[in-house]
Amino acid sequence: MSAPHPLAAAAVLDPPRLAALARTGLLDEPGGEPLDRLTRLAARLLAVPVAFASCVGVPEPVASGRALPLSHSVCQHVVAAAAPFLVADARAHPLLAASAAVRELGVVGYAGVPLVDEDGHVLGSFCAVSGTPRAWTDDDVETLRTLSASASAEIALRGALRTAAAEAARASAAEAAARRVMRHIPDALLTVDAAGRVVDLN
């Protein structure tokens, strides 16, 4: 098994990047249908068998786990460069020729662009993969950039909803705790709003 490129591995494992990725919730839950639709669209528009921000077309057992080990990742080079990474033939590429991605997953042509959050962290890659050599065009890259921007917006929305749900759960727990305390206070206690209406009492 080939080892990941050390510079790419360092970029992938950068703590601020990992913290940003954790906040999205993508490490805990699959990308979901919106990201799958975008990757299916990428596969159709670029006429490739595999496209992923969410492992559409990736073979098992990777597809079920929806993640690649770093040793098999070409996307790590997108993260390391924070820029598009285009490969016409991975079998002849100095970084990829001996990689498990070529040997075990059949990656030959690869085009990936960064998935970036609002703070500029590169969360991953939105990419297209072919099993044959591919000369990627400027239009191909622009298609990936457009779809990547949509995917990034979807990821940001998921993160915002996740944060809002967590804050609502914390507020609900705090309110429940306060009510429990009020029920056990021996004195009468009530709260009123600005108009003098009673809104709570024990």
mmCIF file of N, CA and C in Angstrom, residues 24-71:
data_model
loop_
_atom_site.group_PDB
_atom_site.id
_atom_site.type_symbol
_atom_site.label_atom_id
_atom_site.label_comp_id
_atom_site.label_asym_id
_atom_site.label_seq_id
_atom_site.Cartn_x
_atom_site.Cartn_y
_atom_site.Cartn_z
ATOM 1 N N THR A 24 -19.150 20.958 10.225
ATOM 2 C CA THR A 24 -20.138 20.732 9.163
ATOM 3 C C THR A 24 -21.049 19.557 9.465
ATOM 4 N N GLY A 25 -20.583 18.624 10.306
ATOM 5 C CA GLY A 25 -21.351 17.418 10.573
ATOM 6 C C GLY A 25 -21.133 16.319 9.557
ATOM 7 N N LEU A 26 -20.332 16.582 8.519
ATOM 8 C CA LEU A 26 -20.128 15.580 7.471
ATOM 9 C C LEU A 26 -19.328 14.369 7.959
ATOM 10 N N LEU A 27 -18.586 14.541 9.065
ATOM 11 C CA LEU A 27 -17.848 13.405 9.606
ATOM 12 C C LEU A 27 -18.776 12.442 10.335
ATOM 13 N N ASP A 28 -19.950 12.943 10.751
ATOM 14 C CA ASP A 28 -20.884 12.123 11.515
ATOM 15 C C ASP A 28 -22.030 11.586 10.674
ATOM 16 N N GLU A 29 -22.392 12.311 9.620
ATOM 17 C CA GLU A 29 -23.542 11.933 8.804
ATOM 18 C C GLU A 29 -23.163 11.972 7.328
ATOM 19 N N PRO A 30 -23.830 11.145 6.502
ATOM 20 C CA PRO A 30 -23.573 11.200 5.051
ATOM 21 C C PRO A 30 -23.925 12.569 4.484
ATOM 22 N N GLY A 31 -23.408 12.824 3.293
ATOM 23 C CA GLY A 31 -23.666 14.108 2.652
ATOM 24 C C GLY A 31 -25.118 14.341 2.339
ATOM 25 N N GLY A 32 -25.863 13.274 2.078
ATOM 26 C CA GLY A 32 -27.287 13.417 1.835
ATOM 27 C C GLY A 32 -27.614 13.654 0.375
ATOM 28 N N GLU A 33 -28.896 13.635 0.099
ATOM 29 C CA GLU A 33 -29.371 13.703 -1.281
ATOM 30 C C GLU A 33 -28.961 14.979 -2.009
ATOM 31 N N PRO A 34 -28.954 16.163 -1.392
ATOM 32 C CA PRO A 34 -28.529 17.350 -2.148
ATOM 33 C C PRO A 34 -27.119 17.220 -2.711
ATOM 34 N N LEU A 35 -26.165 16.722 -1.918
ATOM 35 C CA LEU A 35 -24.808 16.547 -2.434
ATOM 36 C C LEU A 35 -24.751 15.424 -3.457
ATOM 37 N N ASP A 36 -25.538 14.379 -3.239
ATOM 38 C CA ASP A 36 -25.571 13.290 -4.220
ATOM 39 C C ASP A 36 -26.102 13.777 -5.566
ATOM 40 N N ARG A 37 -27.116 14.652 -5.530
ATOM 41 C CA ARG A 37 -27.651 15.189 -6.790
ATOM 42 C C ARG A 37 -26.591 15.990 -7.527
ATOM 43 N N LEU A 38 -25.828 16.795 -6.812
ATOM 44 C CA LEU A 38 -24.777 17.591 -7.446
ATOM 45 C C LEU A 38 -23.699 16.705 -8.052
ATOM 46 N N THR A 39 -23.346 15.626 -7.368
ATOM 47 C CA THR A 39 -22.306 14.761 -7.906
ATOM 48 C C THR A 39 -22.820 13.949 -9.093
ATOM 49 N N ARG A 40 -24.100 13.562 -9.046
ATOM 50 C CA ARG A 40 -24.663 12.886 -10.223
ATOM 51 C C ARG A 40 -24.693 13.832 -11.418
ATOM 52 N N LEU A 41 -24.999 15.106 -11.148
ATOM 53 C CA LEU A 41 -25.009 16.101 -12.221
ATOM 54 C C LEU A 41 -23.606 16.274 -12.795
ATOM 55 N N ALA A 42 -22.597 16.304 -11.934
ATOM 56 C CA ALA A 42 -21.213 16.420 -12.410
ATOM 57 C C ALA A 42 -20.853 15.241 -13.301
ATOM 58 N N ALA A 43 -21.229 14.041 -12.872
ATOM 59 C CA ALA A 43 -20.917 12.853 -13.677
ATOM 60 C C ALA A 43 -21.585 12.938 -15.047
ATOM 61 N N ARG A 44 -22.827 13.443 -15.073
ATOM 62 C CA ARG A 44 -23.543 13.534 -16.342
ATOM 63 C C ARG A 44 -22.975 14.632 -17.237
ATOM 64 N N LEU A 45 -22.734 15.808 -16.665
ATOM 65 C CA LEU A 45 -22.239 16.925 -17.471
ATOM 66 C C LEU A 45 -20.841 16.670 -18.031
ATOM 67 N N LEU A 46 -20.016 15.988 -17.256
ATOM 68 C CA LEU A 46 -18.632 15.746 -17.678
ATOM 69 C C LEU A 46 -18.452 14.383 -18.329
ATOM 70 N N ALA A 47 -19.537 13.613 -18.403
ATOM 71 C CA ALA A 47 -19.499 12.289 -19.043
ATOM 72 C C ALA A 47 -18.403 11.415 -18.444
ATOM 73 N N VAL A 48 -18.418 11.307 -17.106
ATOM 74 C CA VAL A 48 -17.471 10.444 -16.402
ATOM 75 C C VAL A 48 -18.260 9.466 -15.547
ATOM 76 N N PRO A 49 -17.688 8.291 -15.265
ATOM 77 C CA PRO A 49 -18.407 7.314 -14.445
ATOM 78 C C PRO A 49 -18.424 7.658 -12.965
ATOM 79 N N VAL A 50 -17.485 8.479 -12.513
ATOM 80 C CA VAL A 50 -17.360 8.770 -11.089
ATOM 81 C C VAL A 50 -17.227 10.271 -10.876
ATOM 82 N N ALA A 51 -18.021 10.789 -9.944
ATOM 83 C CA ALA A 51 -17.846 12.159 -9.467
ATOM 84 C C ALA A 51 -18.147 12.120 -7.987
ATOM 85 N N PHE A 52 -17.443 12.886 -7.203
ATOM 86 C CA PHE A 52 -17.811 12.900 -5.798
ATOM 87 C C PHE A 52 -17.368 14.130 -5.052
ATOM 88 N N ALA A 53 -18.331 14.566 -4.260
ATOM 89 C CA ALA A 53 -18.131 15.224 -2.985
ATOM 90 C C ALA A 53 -18.779 14.260 -2.008
ATOM 91 N N SER A 54 -19.501 13.256 -2.554
ATOM 92 C CA SER A 54 -20.221 12.314 -1.698
ATOM 93 C C SER A 54 -20.157 10.890 -2.245
ATOM 94 N N CYS A 55 -19.101 10.572 -2.948
ATOM 95 C CA CYS A 55 -18.792 9.194 -3.353
ATOM 96 C C CYS A 55 -19.769 8.577 -4.356
ATOM 97 N N VAL A 56 -20.434 9.386 -5.189
ATOM 98 C CA VAL A 56 -21.277 8.816 -6.237
ATOM 99 C C VAL A 56 -20.404 8.084 -7.253
ATOM 100 N N GLY A 57 -20.713 6.825 -7.491
ATOM 101 C CA GLY A 57 -19.981 6.029 -8.473
ATOM 102 C C GLY A 57 -18.727 5.374 -7.938
ATOM 103 N N VAL A 58 -18.341 5.675 -6.696
ATOM 104 C CA VAL A 58 -17.147 5.058 -6.129
ATOM 105 C C VAL A 58 -17.478 3.615 -5.770
ATOM 106 N N PRO A 59 -16.567 2.665 -6.052
ATOM 107 C CA PRO A 59 -16.880 1.261 -5.789
ATOM 108 C C PRO A 59 -16.965 0.936 -4.297
ATOM 109 N N GLU A 60 -17.633 -0.184 -3.982
ATOM 110 C CA GLU A 60 -17.666 -0.681 -2.608
ATOM 111 C C GLU A 60 -16.287 -1.251 -2.249
ATOM 112 N N PRO A 61 -15.898 -1.249 -0.966
ATOM 113 C CA PRO A 61 -16.698 -0.829 0.191
ATOM 114 C C PRO A 61 -16.632 0.669 0.469
ATOM 115 N N VAL A 62 -15.941 1.410 -0.390
ATOM 116 C CA VAL A 62 -15.768 2.845 -0.149
ATOM 117 C C VAL A 62 -17.102 3.570 -0.182
ATOM 118 N N ALA A 63 -17.979 3.215 -1.131
ATOM 119 C CA ALA A 63 -19.229 3.951 -1.293
ATOM 120 C C ALA A 63 -20.086 3.911 -0.034
ATOM 121 N N SER A 64 -20.168 2.758 0.617
ATOM 122 C CA SER A 64 -20.985 2.654 1.833
ATOM 123 C C SER A 64 -20.406 3.479 2.965
ATOM 124 N N GLY A 65 -19.079 3.483 3.074
ATOM 125 C CA GLY A 65 -18.436 4.275 4.116
ATOM 126 C C GLY A 65 -18.330 5.736 3.768
ATOM 127 N N ARG A 66 -18.488 6.059 2.474
ATOM 128 C CA ARG A 66 -18.468 7.430 1.977
ATOM 129 C C ARG A 66 -17.196 8.167 2.352
ATOM 130 N N ALA A 67 -16.084 7.438 2.410
ATOM 131 C CA ALA A 67 -14.793 8.056 2.714
ATOM 132 C C ALA A 67 -13.685 7.162 2.192
ATOM 133 N N LEU A 68 -12.593 7.793 1.784
ATOM 134 C CA LEU A 68 -11.421 7.059 1.315
ATOM 135 C C LEU A 68 -10.324 7.145 2.353
ATOM 136 N N PRO A 69 -9.576 6.049 2.553
ATOM 137 C CA PRO A 69 -8.368 6.196 3.368
ATOM 138 C C PRO A 69 -7.403 7.130 2.652
ATOM 139 N N LEU A 70 -6.580 7.822 3.423
ATOM 140 C CA LEU A 70 -5.661 8.797 2.841
ATOM 141 C C LEU A 70 -4.731 8.160 1.822
ATOM 142 N N SER A 71 -4.403 6.887 2.025
ATOM 143 C CA SER A 71 -3.513 6.189 1.093
ATOM 144 C C SER A 71 -4.115 6.067 -0.300
#
